[in-house]
Short mmCIF file of C-alpha atoms in Angstrom, two decimals:
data_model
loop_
_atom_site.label_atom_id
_atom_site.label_comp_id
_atom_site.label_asym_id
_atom_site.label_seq_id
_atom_site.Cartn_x
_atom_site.Cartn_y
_atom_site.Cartn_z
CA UNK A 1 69.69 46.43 196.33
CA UNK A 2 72.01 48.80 197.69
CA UNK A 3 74.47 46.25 199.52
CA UNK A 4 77.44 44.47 198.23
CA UNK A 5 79.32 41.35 199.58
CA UNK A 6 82.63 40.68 198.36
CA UNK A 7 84.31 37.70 199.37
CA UNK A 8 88.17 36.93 198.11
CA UNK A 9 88.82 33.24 199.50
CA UNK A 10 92.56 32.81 199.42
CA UNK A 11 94.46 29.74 200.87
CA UNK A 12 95.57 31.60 203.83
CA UNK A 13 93.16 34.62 204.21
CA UNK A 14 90.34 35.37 203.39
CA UNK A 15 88.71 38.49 202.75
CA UNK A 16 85.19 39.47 203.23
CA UNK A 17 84.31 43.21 202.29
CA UNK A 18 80.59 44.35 203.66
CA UNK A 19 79.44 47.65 202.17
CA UNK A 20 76.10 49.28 202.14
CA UNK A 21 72.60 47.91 203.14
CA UNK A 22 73.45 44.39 205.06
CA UNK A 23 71.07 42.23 203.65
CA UNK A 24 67.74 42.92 202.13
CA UNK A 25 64.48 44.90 203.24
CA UNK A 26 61.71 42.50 204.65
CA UNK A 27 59.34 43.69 202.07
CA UNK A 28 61.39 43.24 199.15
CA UNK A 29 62.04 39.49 199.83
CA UNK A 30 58.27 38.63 198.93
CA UNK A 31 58.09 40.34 195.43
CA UNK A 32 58.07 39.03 192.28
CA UNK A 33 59.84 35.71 192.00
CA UNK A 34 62.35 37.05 189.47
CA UNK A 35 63.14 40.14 191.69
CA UNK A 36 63.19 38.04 194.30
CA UNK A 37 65.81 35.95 192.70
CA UNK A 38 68.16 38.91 192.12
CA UNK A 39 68.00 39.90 196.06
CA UNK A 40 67.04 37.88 198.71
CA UNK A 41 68.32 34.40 196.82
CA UNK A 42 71.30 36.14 195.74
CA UNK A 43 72.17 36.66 199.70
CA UNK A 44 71.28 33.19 200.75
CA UNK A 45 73.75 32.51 198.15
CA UNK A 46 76.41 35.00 199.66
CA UNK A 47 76.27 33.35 203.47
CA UNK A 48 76.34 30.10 202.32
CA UNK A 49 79.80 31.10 200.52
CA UNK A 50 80.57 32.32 203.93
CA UNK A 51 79.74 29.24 205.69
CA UNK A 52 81.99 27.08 203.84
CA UNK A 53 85.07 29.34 203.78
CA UNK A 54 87.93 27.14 205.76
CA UNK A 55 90.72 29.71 205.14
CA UNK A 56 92.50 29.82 208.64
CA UNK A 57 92.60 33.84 209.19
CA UNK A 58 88.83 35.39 208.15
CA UNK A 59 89.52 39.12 207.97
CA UNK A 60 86.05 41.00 207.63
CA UNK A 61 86.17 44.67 206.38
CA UNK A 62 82.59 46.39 207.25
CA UNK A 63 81.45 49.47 205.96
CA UNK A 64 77.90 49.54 206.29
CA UNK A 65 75.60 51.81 208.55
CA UNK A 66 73.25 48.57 209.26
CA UNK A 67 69.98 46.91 207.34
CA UNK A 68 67.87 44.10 208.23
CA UNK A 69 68.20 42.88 211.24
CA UNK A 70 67.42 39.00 210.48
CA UNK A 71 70.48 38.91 207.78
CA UNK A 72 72.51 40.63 209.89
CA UNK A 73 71.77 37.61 211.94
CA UNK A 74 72.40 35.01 209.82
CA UNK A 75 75.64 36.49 208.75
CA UNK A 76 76.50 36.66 212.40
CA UNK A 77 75.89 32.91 212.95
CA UNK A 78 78.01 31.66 209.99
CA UNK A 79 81.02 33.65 210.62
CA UNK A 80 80.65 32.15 213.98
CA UNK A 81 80.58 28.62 212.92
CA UNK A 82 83.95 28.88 211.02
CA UNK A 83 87.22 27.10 212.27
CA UNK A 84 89.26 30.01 211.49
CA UNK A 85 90.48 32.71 213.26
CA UNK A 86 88.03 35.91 212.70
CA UNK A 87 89.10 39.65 212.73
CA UNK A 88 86.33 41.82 212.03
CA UNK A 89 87.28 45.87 211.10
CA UNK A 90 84.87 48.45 211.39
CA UNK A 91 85.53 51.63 208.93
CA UNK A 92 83.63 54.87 208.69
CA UNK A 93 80.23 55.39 210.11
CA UNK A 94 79.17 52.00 211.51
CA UNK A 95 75.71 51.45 212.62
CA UNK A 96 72.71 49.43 213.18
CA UNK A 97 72.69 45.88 211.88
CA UNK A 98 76.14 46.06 210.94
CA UNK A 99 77.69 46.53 214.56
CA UNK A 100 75.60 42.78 215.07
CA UNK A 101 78.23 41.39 212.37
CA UNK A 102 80.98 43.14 213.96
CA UNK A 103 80.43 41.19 217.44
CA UNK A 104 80.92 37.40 215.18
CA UNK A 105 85.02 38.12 215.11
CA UNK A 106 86.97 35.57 217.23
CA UNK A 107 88.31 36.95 221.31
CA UNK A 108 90.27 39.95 220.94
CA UNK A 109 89.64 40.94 217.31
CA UNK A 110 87.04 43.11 216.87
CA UNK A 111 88.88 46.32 215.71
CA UNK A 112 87.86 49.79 215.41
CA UNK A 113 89.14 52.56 212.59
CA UNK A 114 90.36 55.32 214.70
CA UNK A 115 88.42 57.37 212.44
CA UNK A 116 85.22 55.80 212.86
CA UNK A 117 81.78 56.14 214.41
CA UNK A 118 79.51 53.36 215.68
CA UNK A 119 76.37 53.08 216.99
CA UNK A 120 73.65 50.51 218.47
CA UNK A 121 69.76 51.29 218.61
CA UNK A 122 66.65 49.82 219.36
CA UNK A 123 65.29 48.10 216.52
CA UNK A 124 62.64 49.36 213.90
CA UNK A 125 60.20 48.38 211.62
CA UNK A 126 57.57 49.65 209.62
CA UNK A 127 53.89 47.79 209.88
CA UNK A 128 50.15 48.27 209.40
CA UNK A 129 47.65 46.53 210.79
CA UNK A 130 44.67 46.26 213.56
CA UNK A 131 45.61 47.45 217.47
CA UNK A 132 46.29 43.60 217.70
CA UNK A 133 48.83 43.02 214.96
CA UNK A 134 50.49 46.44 215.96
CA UNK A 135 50.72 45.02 219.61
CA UNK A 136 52.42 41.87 217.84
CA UNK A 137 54.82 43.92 216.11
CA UNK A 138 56.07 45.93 219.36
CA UNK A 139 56.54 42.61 220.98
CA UNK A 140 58.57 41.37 218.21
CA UNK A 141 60.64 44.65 218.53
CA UNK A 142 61.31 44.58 222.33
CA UNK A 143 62.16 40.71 222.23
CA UNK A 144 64.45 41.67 219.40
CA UNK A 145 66.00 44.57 221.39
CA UNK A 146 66.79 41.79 224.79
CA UNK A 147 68.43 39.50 222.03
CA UNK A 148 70.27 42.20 220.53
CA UNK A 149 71.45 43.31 223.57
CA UNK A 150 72.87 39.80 224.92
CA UNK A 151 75.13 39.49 222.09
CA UNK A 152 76.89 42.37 222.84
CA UNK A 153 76.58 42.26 226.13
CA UNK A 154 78.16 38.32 225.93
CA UNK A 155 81.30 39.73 224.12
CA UNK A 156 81.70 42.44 226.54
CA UNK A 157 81.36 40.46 229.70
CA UNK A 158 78.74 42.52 231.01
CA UNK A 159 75.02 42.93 231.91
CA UNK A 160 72.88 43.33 228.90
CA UNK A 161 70.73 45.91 230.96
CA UNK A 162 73.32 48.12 230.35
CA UNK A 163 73.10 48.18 226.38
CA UNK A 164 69.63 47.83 226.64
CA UNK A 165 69.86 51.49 228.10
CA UNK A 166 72.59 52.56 225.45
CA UNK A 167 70.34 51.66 222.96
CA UNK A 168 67.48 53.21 224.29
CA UNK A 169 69.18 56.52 224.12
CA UNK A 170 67.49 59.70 222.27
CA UNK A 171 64.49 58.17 222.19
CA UNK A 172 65.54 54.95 221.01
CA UNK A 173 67.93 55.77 217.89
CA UNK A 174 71.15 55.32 220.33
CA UNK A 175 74.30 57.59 220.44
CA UNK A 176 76.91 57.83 218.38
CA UNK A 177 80.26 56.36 219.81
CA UNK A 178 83.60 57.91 219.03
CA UNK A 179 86.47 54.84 218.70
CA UNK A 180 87.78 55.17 222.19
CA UNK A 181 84.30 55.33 223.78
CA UNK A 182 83.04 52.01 221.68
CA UNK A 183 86.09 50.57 223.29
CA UNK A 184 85.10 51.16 226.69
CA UNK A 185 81.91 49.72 226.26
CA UNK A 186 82.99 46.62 225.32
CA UNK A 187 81.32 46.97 221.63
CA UNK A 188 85.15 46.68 220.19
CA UNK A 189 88.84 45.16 221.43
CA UNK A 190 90.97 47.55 219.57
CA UNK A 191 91.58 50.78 217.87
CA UNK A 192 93.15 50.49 214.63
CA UNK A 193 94.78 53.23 212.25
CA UNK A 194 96.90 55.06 214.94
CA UNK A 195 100.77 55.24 215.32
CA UNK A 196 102.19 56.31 218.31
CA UNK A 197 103.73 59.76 218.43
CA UNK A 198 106.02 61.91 220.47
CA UNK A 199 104.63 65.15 222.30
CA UNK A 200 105.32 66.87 219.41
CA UNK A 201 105.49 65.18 216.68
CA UNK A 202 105.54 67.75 213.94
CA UNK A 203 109.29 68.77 214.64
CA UNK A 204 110.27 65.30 214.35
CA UNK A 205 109.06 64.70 211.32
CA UNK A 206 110.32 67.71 209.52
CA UNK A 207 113.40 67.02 211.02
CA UNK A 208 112.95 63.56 209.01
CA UNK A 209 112.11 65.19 205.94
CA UNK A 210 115.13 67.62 206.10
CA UNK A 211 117.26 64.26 206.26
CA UNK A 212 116.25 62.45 204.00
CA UNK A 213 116.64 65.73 201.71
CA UNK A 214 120.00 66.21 202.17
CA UNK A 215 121.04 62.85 201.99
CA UNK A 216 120.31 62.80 198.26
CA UNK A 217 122.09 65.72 198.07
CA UNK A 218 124.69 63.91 199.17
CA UNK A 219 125.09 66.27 202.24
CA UNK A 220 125.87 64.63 205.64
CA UNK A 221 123.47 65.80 208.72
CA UNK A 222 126.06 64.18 211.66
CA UNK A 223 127.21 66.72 212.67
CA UNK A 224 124.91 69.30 214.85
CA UNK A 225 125.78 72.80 215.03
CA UNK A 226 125.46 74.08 219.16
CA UNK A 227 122.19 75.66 219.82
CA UNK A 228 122.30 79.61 220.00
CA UNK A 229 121.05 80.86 223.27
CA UNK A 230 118.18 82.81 221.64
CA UNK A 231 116.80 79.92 220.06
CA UNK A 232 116.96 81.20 216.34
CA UNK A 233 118.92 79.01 214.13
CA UNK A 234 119.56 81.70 211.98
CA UNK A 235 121.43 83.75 214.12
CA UNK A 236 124.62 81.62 215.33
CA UNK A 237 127.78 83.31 217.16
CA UNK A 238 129.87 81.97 214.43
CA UNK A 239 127.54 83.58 211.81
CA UNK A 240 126.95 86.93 214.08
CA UNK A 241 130.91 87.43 214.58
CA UNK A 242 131.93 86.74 210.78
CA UNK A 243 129.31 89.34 210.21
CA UNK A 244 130.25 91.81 212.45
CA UNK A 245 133.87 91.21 210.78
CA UNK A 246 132.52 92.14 207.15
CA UNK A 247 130.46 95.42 208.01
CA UNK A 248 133.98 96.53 210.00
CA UNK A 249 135.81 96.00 207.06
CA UNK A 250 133.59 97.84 204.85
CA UNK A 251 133.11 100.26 207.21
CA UNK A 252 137.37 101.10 207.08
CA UNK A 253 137.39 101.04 203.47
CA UNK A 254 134.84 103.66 203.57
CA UNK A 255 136.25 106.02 205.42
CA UNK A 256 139.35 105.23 203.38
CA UNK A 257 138.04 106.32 200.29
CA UNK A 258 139.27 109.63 198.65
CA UNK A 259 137.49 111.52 195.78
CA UNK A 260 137.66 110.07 192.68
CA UNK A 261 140.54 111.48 191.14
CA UNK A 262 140.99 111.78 187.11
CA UNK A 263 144.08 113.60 184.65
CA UNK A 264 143.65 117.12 183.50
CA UNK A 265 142.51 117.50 180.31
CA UNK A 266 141.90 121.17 178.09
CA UNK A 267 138.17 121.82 177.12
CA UNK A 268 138.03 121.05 172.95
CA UNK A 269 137.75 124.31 170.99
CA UNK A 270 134.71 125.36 168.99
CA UNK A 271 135.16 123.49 165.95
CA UNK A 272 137.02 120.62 167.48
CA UNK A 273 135.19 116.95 167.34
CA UNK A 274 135.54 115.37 170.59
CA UNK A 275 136.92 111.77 169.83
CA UNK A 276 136.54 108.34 171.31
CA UNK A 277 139.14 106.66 172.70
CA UNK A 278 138.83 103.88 170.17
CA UNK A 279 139.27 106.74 167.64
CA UNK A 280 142.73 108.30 169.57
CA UNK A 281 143.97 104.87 169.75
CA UNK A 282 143.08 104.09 165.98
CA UNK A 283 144.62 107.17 164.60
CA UNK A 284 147.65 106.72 166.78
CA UNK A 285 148.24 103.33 165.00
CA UNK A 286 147.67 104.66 161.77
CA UNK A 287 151.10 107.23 162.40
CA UNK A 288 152.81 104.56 163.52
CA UNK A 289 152.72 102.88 160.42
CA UNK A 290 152.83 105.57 157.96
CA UNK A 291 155.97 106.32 159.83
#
């Protein structure tokens, strides 16, 4: 079964993480007793936990993009019978089943990931059978859809007609909702994930960074030097006259500058060594002392 429930009961808040498939397939729940066991029984087992939670703050984390509709249900119903205050959290892509789970939080807390997606649809199933059990089935699916649509339509305050025709969209697999549009509907209370910013942030936050840099270097960032009037904080009037300064003075001892000047000195003859200086001094030492 690709689902998992994870529920962390702690004496203040508890935590319920959905992921995956919610629930399991219709067709998988009348197997063999001992698969049976390890699915569907394993999920009664899960709600019930739910159903007896009495933490007072129920956060529910949901990650799923929807499953069978009857579990989704049932989940639904025993979230809503708890005393506690319930937040429900929507993350990633949304969908289906799971958005029926996401309508059990308590008024107010349905939250949205500003990064998610979510979507409602009308609901399917797969069937075989004579024109007469086939005409059974799409009855089942339409009553399904009306009941479907009054639970959202009962958090939102509005007519269920009107999800009834968001569902029906593309041919009946819905529309996917960005955050703020699922908001508007009245499928979610509140966008989560989002800080507010300036109109442009990124300066401010390098500015941040810069601070916090030089303050381990122990360098202090009170004190603002004026803005130039072109704008580029690499050319300031302090930095432009001091420069200005430095090329003049270069520029004088320049045109100060003679010809290098050195001592005249007679060419050595043909058989003459030219010596080092370290030699000349050597050998004027050594007179000195035979002296």
């Amino acid at each position: 079964m690709n689902s998992n429930i994870q529920i962390n009961n702690a004496a203040d808040v508890c935590r319920i993480d959905i992921e995956g498939t919610i629930g399991v397939p219709e067709a998988w729940q009348f197997d063999e007793p001992e698969q049976r066991v390890a699915t569907y029984e394993k999920f009664r087992e899960t709600v019930r936990r739910i159903s007896e939670i009495e933490a007072p703050e129920i956060v529910v984390d949901i990650r799923s993009t929807g499953g069978d509709v009857n579990d989704a249900l049932l989940i639904h119903d025993a979230l809503r019978q708890l005393p506690g205050r319930i937040t429900t959290r929507c993350y990633g892509y949304t969908a289906s089943a799971a958005t029926i789970i996401a309508q059990a939080a308590s008024a107010g807390c349905r939250e949205i990931s500003a990064n998610a997606l979510y979507l409602i649809h009308t609901s399917i199933c797969a069937t075989e059978g004579n024109a007469a059990e086939l005409s059974g089935k799409v009855d089942l699916l339409r009553q399904t859809d009306r009941r479907l649509a009054e639970i959202y339509a009962a958090r939102a305050g509005r007519d269920a007609a009107e999800f009834e025709t968001l569902m029906a969209e593309n041919n009946g697999n819905g529309r996917w909702l960005s955050p703020e549009e699922t908001v508007a509907a009245g499928l979610a209370d509140t966008i989560v994930g989002t800080e507010e910013q300036t109109t442009d942030p990124a300066p401010r936050n390098e500015a941040n960074g810069w601070k916090k840099l030089l303050a381990q270097l122990g360098i202090r960032t009170e004190t603002r030097l004026p803005r130039p009037e072109d704008r580029n904080i690499l050319h300031f009037e302090e930095d432009r006259t001091t420069r200005r300064s430095a090329t003049a003075a270069a520029e004088e001892a320049f045109g100060n500058a003679g010809p290098t000047r050195v001592l005249p000195r007679e060419d050595p003859g043909y058989a003459e060594t030219i010596r080092t200086a370290n030699q000349r001094a050597y050998e004027a030492d050594a007179r000195r002392f035979r002296k």
